[in-house]
Coordinates of C-alpha atoms and ligand atoms in Angstrom, one line a residue:
M1 CA 0.0 -0.2 -0.3
K2 CA 2.7 2.5 1.1
D3 CA 4.4 3.7 -2.0
N4 CA 7.4 6.4 -2.8
F5 CA 4.5 9.3 -3.8
E6 CA 3.6 9.4 0.0
D7 CA 7.3 10.0 0.9
V8 CA 6.6 13.2 -1.2
C9 CA 3.0 14.1 -1.0
I10 CA 0.4 12.7 1.7
P11 CA -2.7 13.0 0.2
F12 CA -5.9 13.6 1.7
N13 CA -7.8 10.4 0.4
R14 CA -7.4 7.2 -1.4
S15 CA -9.0 4.1 -2.4
P16 CA -8.2 0.9 -1.2
Y17 CA -6.6 -1.3 -3.8
L18 CA -5.9 -5.3 -2.5
D19 CA -4.2 -6.2 -5.4
I20 CA -6.7 -9.2 -6.7
E21 CA -9.3 -6.7 -8.3
E22 CA -7.8 -7.3 -12.2
E23 CA -8.7 -11.0 -11.6
Y24 CA -12.2 -10.4 -10.7
L25 CA -12.5 -7.9 -13.3
M26 CA -11.5 -9.9 -16.1
K27 CA -13.5 -12.6 -14.6
V28 CA -16.7 -10.4 -15.5
V29 CA -15.1 -9.3 -18.9
K30 CA -14.6 -13.1 -20.1
S31 CA -18.0 -13.9 -18.8
G32 CA -19.7 -11.5 -21.4
K33 CA -21.7 -10.4 -18.8
I34 CA -20.8 -7.2 -17.7
S35 CA -24.3 -5.3 -16.9
G36 CA -25.8 -5.4 -13.3
D37 CA -27.2 -8.2 -10.9
G38 CA -24.5 -10.7 -11.5
E39 CA -22.4 -13.0 -9.5
F40 CA -20.6 -10.1 -7.5
T41 CA -23.4 -8.1 -7.1
E42 CA -24.8 -10.8 -5.6
L43 CA -22.2 -12.0 -3.5
C44 CA -21.9 -8.2 -2.6
S45 CA -25.2 -7.3 -1.6
S46 CA -25.4 -10.6 0.8
I47 CA -22.4 -9.8 3.2
L48 CA -23.8 -6.0 3.3
Q49 CA -27.5 -7.9 4.2
K50 CA -25.5 -10.3 6.8
K51 CA -23.7 -7.4 8.4
T52 CA -26.4 -4.9 8.5
S53 CA -29.3 -7.3 9.3
S54 CA -31.5 -5.2 7.2
A55 CA -34.6 -6.9 5.1
K56 CA -32.8 -6.2 1.8
V57 CA -29.6 -4.6 0.4
L58 CA -29.7 -3.5 -3.1
L59 CA -26.7 -2.2 -4.8
T60 CA -27.0 1.4 -6.7
T61 CA -25.1 3.2 -9.2
S62 CA -24.6 6.0 -6.1
C63 CA -25.5 7.1 -2.4
T64 CA -27.4 9.6 -4.2
H65 CA -29.2 6.9 -6.2
A66 CA -30.2 5.1 -3.1
L67 CA -31.5 8.4 -1.5
E68 CA -33.6 9.0 -4.8
M69 CA -35.1 5.8 -4.5
S70 CA -35.7 6.4 -0.7
A71 CA -37.7 9.3 -1.9
I72 CA -39.5 7.9 -4.0
L73 CA -40.2 5.1 -1.5
C74 CA -41.6 8.0 0.6
N75 CA -43.8 9.2 -1.9
I76 CA -42.5 12.4 -1.6
K77 CA -44.9 15.2 -3.7
E78 CA -44.7 18.5 -4.9
D79 CA -44.4 20.7 -1.7
D80 CA -44.2 18.0 1.0
E81 CA -41.4 19.0 3.2
V82 CA -38.2 16.9 4.5
I83 CA -36.2 18.1 7.6
M84 CA -32.3 17.4 7.4
P85 CA -29.4 19.2 8.5
S86 CA -27.7 22.1 6.7
Y87 CA -24.4 20.8 7.4
T88 CA -24.5 17.8 4.6
F89 CA -23.4 17.2 0.9
A90 CA -25.9 18.3 -1.8
S91 CA -27.2 15.1 -2.6
T92 CA -29.0 14.4 0.7
A93 CA -31.4 17.4 -0.5
D94 CA -31.3 16.7 -4.2
A95 CA -32.9 13.6 -3.8
F96 CA -35.9 15.2 -2.3
V97 CA -35.9 18.4 -4.0
G98 CA -36.0 16.2 -7.2
R99 CA -39.9 15.1 -6.2
G100 CA -40.9 18.4 -5.7
A101 CA -40.0 18.7 -2.1
K102 CA -39.0 21.4 0.0
I103 CA -36.2 21.4 2.1
V104 CA -36.6 22.4 6.0
F105 CA -32.8 23.0 7.4
V106 CA -32.2 22.5 11.3
D107 CA -29.2 23.6 13.3
I108 CA -26.5 21.1 14.0
R109 CA -24.8 19.6 17.7
C110 CA -21.5 21.4 18.0
D111 CA -20.0 18.3 19.6
T112 CA -20.8 15.4 16.6
M113 CA -22.1 18.2 13.8
N114 CA -24.6 15.7 13.3
I115 CA -28.4 17.3 13.0
D116 CA -29.6 18.5 16.9
E117 CA -32.3 16.2 17.7
K118 CA -34.0 18.6 19.9
K119 CA -34.8 21.2 17.5
I120 CA -36.5 18.6 14.8
E121 CA -40.0 18.7 16.4
E122 CA -40.5 22.4 16.6
A123 CA -39.6 22.0 12.5
I124 CA -42.7 19.8 11.9
T125 CA -45.3 21.1 9.9
N126 CA -48.4 19.2 8.6
K127 CA -46.3 19.0 5.2
T128 CA -43.5 17.0 7.0
K129 CA -43.1 13.9 5.2
A130 CA -39.8 12.6 6.4
I131 CA -36.2 13.3 8.7
A132 CA -33.0 12.8 6.6
V133 CA -30.7 12.2 9.0
V134 CA -26.6 12.2 8.1
H135 CA -24.4 10.4 10.5
Y136 CA -21.7 12.8 9.9
A137 CA -18.1 11.3 10.3
G138 CA -19.4 7.9 10.7
V139 CA -20.8 8.9 13.9
A140 CA -24.6 8.4 14.7
C141 CA -27.2 10.8 14.9
E142 CA -29.3 10.5 18.1
M143 CA -31.6 7.5 16.8
D144 CA -33.5 6.8 19.7
T145 CA -35.0 10.2 20.1
I146 CA -35.1 10.6 16.4
I147 CA -37.2 7.6 15.8
N148 CA -39.8 8.6 18.8
I149 CA -40.5 11.8 16.7
A150 CA -40.9 10.1 13.3
K151 CA -43.7 7.6 14.9
K152 CA -45.3 10.7 16.6
H153 CA -46.0 12.1 13.4
N154 CA -46.0 9.5 11.2
L155 CA -42.9 10.2 9.4
F156 CA -40.3 8.4 7.2
V157 CA -36.5 8.3 8.4
V158 CA -34.1 8.1 5.8
E159 CA -30.6 8.2 7.2
D160 CA -27.7 9.0 4.9
A161 CA -24.9 6.5 5.8
A162 CA -22.5 7.2 3.2
H163 CA -19.7 7.9 5.9
C164 CA -20.8 5.2 8.3
I165 CA -20.7 1.5 7.1
G166 CA -19.7 -0.6 10.0
S167 CA -20.6 2.0 12.6
T168 CA -23.5 1.5 15.5
Y169 CA -25.7 3.0 17.7
K170 CA -26.4 0.8 20.3
D171 CA -25.6 -2.3 18.7
K172 CA -27.5 -1.6 15.6
V173 CA -25.5 -0.6 12.7
L174 CA -26.2 2.8 11.0
G175 CA -28.3 2.7 8.2
S176 CA -30.5 -0.6 9.6
I177 CA -32.4 1.9 12.2
G178 CA -34.6 4.4 9.6
D179 CA -37.1 3.0 7.3
F180 CA -34.1 3.4 4.4
G181 CA -30.2 3.5 4.7
C182 CA -28.2 5.0 1.9
Y183 CA -24.5 3.7 1.8
S184 CA -21.9 5.3 -0.6
F185 CA -19.0 3.3 -2.5
H186 CA -17.8 6.4 -4.0
E187 CA -13.8 6.4 -4.6
T188 CA -13.7 8.9 -1.4
K189 CA -15.4 6.8 1.0
N190 CA -14.3 3.7 3.2
Y191 CA -15.1 0.9 0.9
S192 CA -15.2 1.7 -2.8
M193 CA -16.3 0.7 -6.3
G194 CA -15.5 4.1 -8.2
E195 CA -19.2 5.4 -8.3
G196 CA -21.5 3.2 -6.3
G197 CA -23.5 2.5 -3.3
A198 CA -26.7 0.5 -1.9
I199 CA -29.6 1.2 -0.2
L200 CA -31.3 -0.9 2.9
L201 CA -34.5 -1.8 3.3
N202 CA -35.6 -2.0 6.4
S203 CA -39.2 -3.3 5.9
K204 CA -39.8 -6.3 3.9
N205 CA -43.0 -4.4 2.7
F206 CA -40.6 -1.9 0.4
V207 CA -38.5 -4.8 -1.0
E208 CA -41.0 -5.4 -4.2
R209 CA -41.3 -1.5 -4.9
A210 CA -37.9 -0.7 -4.8
E211 CA -36.5 -3.7 -7.1
I212 CA -39.3 -2.4 -9.7
I213 CA -38.0 1.2 -9.1
R214 CA -34.6 0.0 -9.6
E215 CA -35.2 -1.8 -12.7
K216 CA -36.8 1.1 -14.5
G217 CA -40.3 0.9 -13.5
T218 CA -40.4 -2.7 -14.7
N219 CA -40.9 -6.4 -13.0
R220 CA -38.3 -7.8 -14.9
K221 CA -37.0 -9.2 -11.3
K222 CA -40.1 -11.0 -10.7
F223 CA -39.8 -12.4 -14.0
F224 CA -36.3 -14.1 -14.0
R225 CA -37.6 -15.3 -10.5
G226 CA -40.5 -17.0 -12.9
Q227 CA -43.0 -15.4 -10.5
V228 CA -45.1 -13.5 -13.7
D229 CA -44.6 -14.8 -17.2
K230 CA -44.1 -11.5 -19.1
Y231 CA -42.3 -8.6 -18.0
T232 CA -43.5 -5.2 -18.3
W233 CA -43.6 -1.0 -17.3
V234 CA -45.5 -1.3 -13.8
D235 CA -44.7 1.8 -11.7
F236 CA -42.5 4.9 -12.3
G237 CA -38.7 4.2 -12.2
S238 CA -35.5 4.4 -13.3
S239 CA -31.9 3.0 -13.7
Y240 CA -30.1 2.2 -10.6
L241 CA -28.2 -0.7 -10.7
P242 CA -24.2 -0.9 -10.8
S243 CA -22.6 -2.6 -13.8
E244 CA -21.0 -5.8 -12.4
L245 CA -17.6 -4.4 -12.7
N246 CA -18.0 -1.9 -10.2
A247 CA -19.3 -4.8 -8.0
A248 CA -16.2 -7.0 -8.8
Y249 CA -13.8 -3.9 -7.7
L250 CA -15.7 -4.1 -4.4
Y251 CA -16.0 -7.9 -3.5
E252 CA -12.5 -8.0 -2.1
Q253 CA -12.8 -4.8 -0.2
L254 CA -16.0 -6.5 1.5
L255 CA -14.0 -9.8 2.0
N256 CA -11.4 -7.6 4.1
F257 CA -14.2 -5.3 5.6
D258 CA -12.7 -6.0 9.3
K259 CA -9.1 -5.0 8.3
I260 CA -9.8 -2.0 6.3
K261 CA -11.9 -0.8 9.4
E262 CA -9.4 -2.0 11.8
D263 CA -6.5 0.5 9.8
R264 CA -8.1 3.4 9.8
I265 CA -9.1 3.1 13.3
S266 CA -5.7 2.5 14.2
S267 CA -4.4 6.0 12.4
W268 CA -7.7 7.7 13.7
N269 CA -6.7 6.4 17.6
Y270 CA -3.3 7.3 16.7
Y271 CA -4.6 11.3 16.0
Y272 CA -6.6 11.3 18.7
K273 CA -4.1 10.3 21.3
A274 CA -1.0 12.5 19.9
L275 CA -3.4 15.5 19.6
K276 CA -5.3 15.1 22.7
E277 CA -3.0 17.9 24.0
L278 CA -3.5 20.3 22.1
A279 CA -6.8 19.8 22.4
D280 CA -6.6 20.1 26.5
R281 CA -4.9 23.4 25.8
S282 CA -7.8 24.3 24.2
L283 CA -6.0 25.2 21.2
I284 CA -8.3 23.0 18.7
S285 CA -11.4 20.7 19.1
L286 CA -11.2 16.9 18.7
P287 CA -14.1 14.8 17.4
F288 CA -16.5 13.3 20.1
I289 CA -18.1 9.5 20.3
P290 CA -21.2 9.9 22.2
F291 CA -21.5 7.0 24.5
G292 CA -23.1 3.4 23.1
C293 CA -21.8 4.7 19.8
T294 CA -18.8 2.8 17.6
H295 CA -17.5 4.4 14.3
D296 CA -15.8 3.4 11.6
A297 CA -13.0 6.1 11.5
H298 CA -14.5 7.6 8.3
M299 CA -12.9 10.8 8.7
F300 CA -10.8 12.4 11.2
Y301 CA -11.0 15.9 11.5
I302 CA -9.8 19.0 14.2
K303 CA -11.5 22.3 14.8
T304 CA -9.6 25.6 14.7
K305 CA -10.2 28.7 16.6
D306 CA -12.1 29.7 13.4
L307 CA -11.8 30.1 9.5
T308 CA -9.0 32.8 9.8
E309 CA -6.9 29.9 11.1
R310 CA -8.0 27.4 9.8
T311 CA -7.2 29.0 6.4
K312 CA -3.1 30.0 7.9
L313 CA -3.5 26.0 9.0
I314 CA -4.2 24.2 5.1
E315 CA -1.6 26.6 4.1
E316 CA 1.2 25.4 6.3
F317 CA 0.4 21.9 5.4
K318 CA 0.2 22.5 1.8
F319 CA 3.6 23.9 2.3
R320 CA 4.9 20.7 3.8
N321 CA 3.0 18.6 1.0
I322 CA 0.2 17.7 3.1
L323 CA -3.5 17.8 1.8
A324 CA -5.7 18.8 4.5
V325 CA -9.4 19.6 3.2
F326 CA -12.8 20.8 4.5
H327 CA -15.9 20.8 2.9
Y328 CA -19.9 21.4 2.7
V329 CA -20.2 24.7 2.6
P330 CA -23.9 24.6 4.5
L331 CA -26.6 24.1 2.3
H332 CA -28.8 26.7 3.1
S333 CA -26.2 29.3 2.3
S334 CA -26.0 27.6 -1.0
P335 CA -27.6 29.4 -4.1
A336 CA -30.1 26.2 -4.9
G337 CA -30.6 25.8 -0.9
K338 CA -32.2 29.2 -1.0
R339 CA -34.2 28.3 -3.7
F340 CA -35.4 24.8 -2.4
G341 CA -35.2 25.3 1.3
R342 CA -35.3 27.4 4.4
F343 CA -33.5 27.3 7.5
H344 CA -35.9 26.7 10.4
G345 CA -34.8 28.2 13.8
K346 CA -31.3 30.2 14.3
D347 CA -28.3 29.0 12.7
I348 CA -26.0 28.7 16.2
H349 CA -23.8 26.1 15.3
T350 CA -24.2 25.1 11.3
T351 CA -22.1 28.2 10.2
K352 CA -19.6 28.7 12.6
E353 CA -18.7 25.5 13.3
S354 CA -18.5 24.1 9.2
E355 CA -15.9 26.8 9.2
R356 CA -13.6 25.5 12.3
L357 CA -13.5 22.0 11.0
L358 CA -10.5 20.7 9.0
R359 CA -10.0 17.0 7.6
L360 CA -6.7 15.6 8.1
P361 CA -5.6 12.7 5.7
M362 CA -6.9 9.3 6.6
Y363 CA -7.2 6.3 4.4
Y364 CA -6.6 2.9 4.6
G365 CA -2.9 2.0 4.6
L366 CA -2.0 5.7 6.0
S367 CA 1.4 4.7 7.6
Q368 CA 2.2 5.6 11.2
K369 CA 5.1 7.8 9.6
N370 CA 2.8 10.3 8.2
V371 CA 0.4 10.5 10.6
T372 CA 3.4 11.9 13.1
K373 CA 4.6 14.0 10.1
I374 CA 1.3 15.5 10.0
V375 CA 0.9 15.9 13.8
D376 CA 4.2 17.2 14.0
T377 CA 3.0 20.5 11.7
L378 CA 0.0 20.8 13.7
Y379 CA 2.5 21.2 16.9
N380 CA 4.8 23.5 15.1
F381 CA 1.8 25.3 14.2
Y382 CA 0.3 25.8 17.6
K383 CA 4.3 26.8 19.2
K384 CA 3.5 30.0 16.7
Ligands
PLP1 C1 -20.7 11.1 -0.4 C2 -21.9 11.4 -0.3 C3 -22.9 11.5 -0.5 C4 -23.2 11.3 -1.9 O1 -22.5 9.5 -2.7 P1 -22.3 9.1 -3.9 O2 -22.3 7.7 -3.7 O3 -21.1 9.8 -4.4 O4 -23.8 9.6 -4.5 C5 -24.2 11.6 -0.1 N1 -24.3 11.9 1.3 C6 -23.0 12.1 2.3 C7 -23.2 12.7 3.4 C8 -21.7 12.1 1.7 O5 -20.8 12.2 2.2

């Protein structure tokens, strides 16, 4: 995994490569069946299904598309409202906006960067249809509270679980707690198939319709199972199934699920321990993992004093050939967010905390030597 390149420059991210992918890819190529739902798709989905105990896991072309499928399954219509945090990726909102929904953003908690569960209920109106939660950095939202609110008001819960494959909340796997869970296997995530994702259907009731939506609105799956004698267009749908080539690339990573996770966790723990002193001296803040939650080390972030300090620190890292990045301009302050959504209540933490957050390099195979170099850079910076 470690090559000379990293002696010169420490990348922010790189996707796992396990050295057998070529063999799997050639197997698919030679089989002549490179479209979706073949052997590797089946293998990947069954591993995920076992790991999550979800009623059904379907591989998709992306997490964005898994979110879109969720929005269709929630029957989101024009002018329905969906509650979500503003501190997230555009896809969380896109999926619902595509169905005509209005987005209602609520503030985040400053400790986890997750939606503040205490602010959800006051944002509910008679148009609210769903709550979309994002488990930021692979750390769970306060799901018991959120599920209770959803039950009380008869709302769907969609988990944007792009960051948290393998994280848990009170022993439940994230993505398997709400009605739908959406995984990402994009290159930047813990497990990757280039572009791809999965939808977790947590109730058997949604399986049949989900299979139809994923297959352009046809009952093709039933036809192949011999349950109907011809296949036809039965519902609205799209093309949400990935190619076998992508699934073949993902397979070995899923077989090495724990190995990849443990490698990341070990880098995460190393960062945390090494930076604790800077946090104790109140120079930076470190991530917080609530009691009862385990995470998958999707990212390691620190928070600086403010935006000015973060900008200087990024420059310092760049000077030392280390790529540290920030992300997510809060959606409510983006052009599309202003058009398609509104912020309910006060933005106390969303903007302020998003401007302080800086992600440090994190990937499978990140060497201890490089983590040390990154940590040293931080100590030097704060000595000044
Ligand atoms: C990466 C990401 C997505 C989109 O994932 P794709 O698989 O690229 O569509 C959605 N939500 C969050 C929170 C993400 O980080």
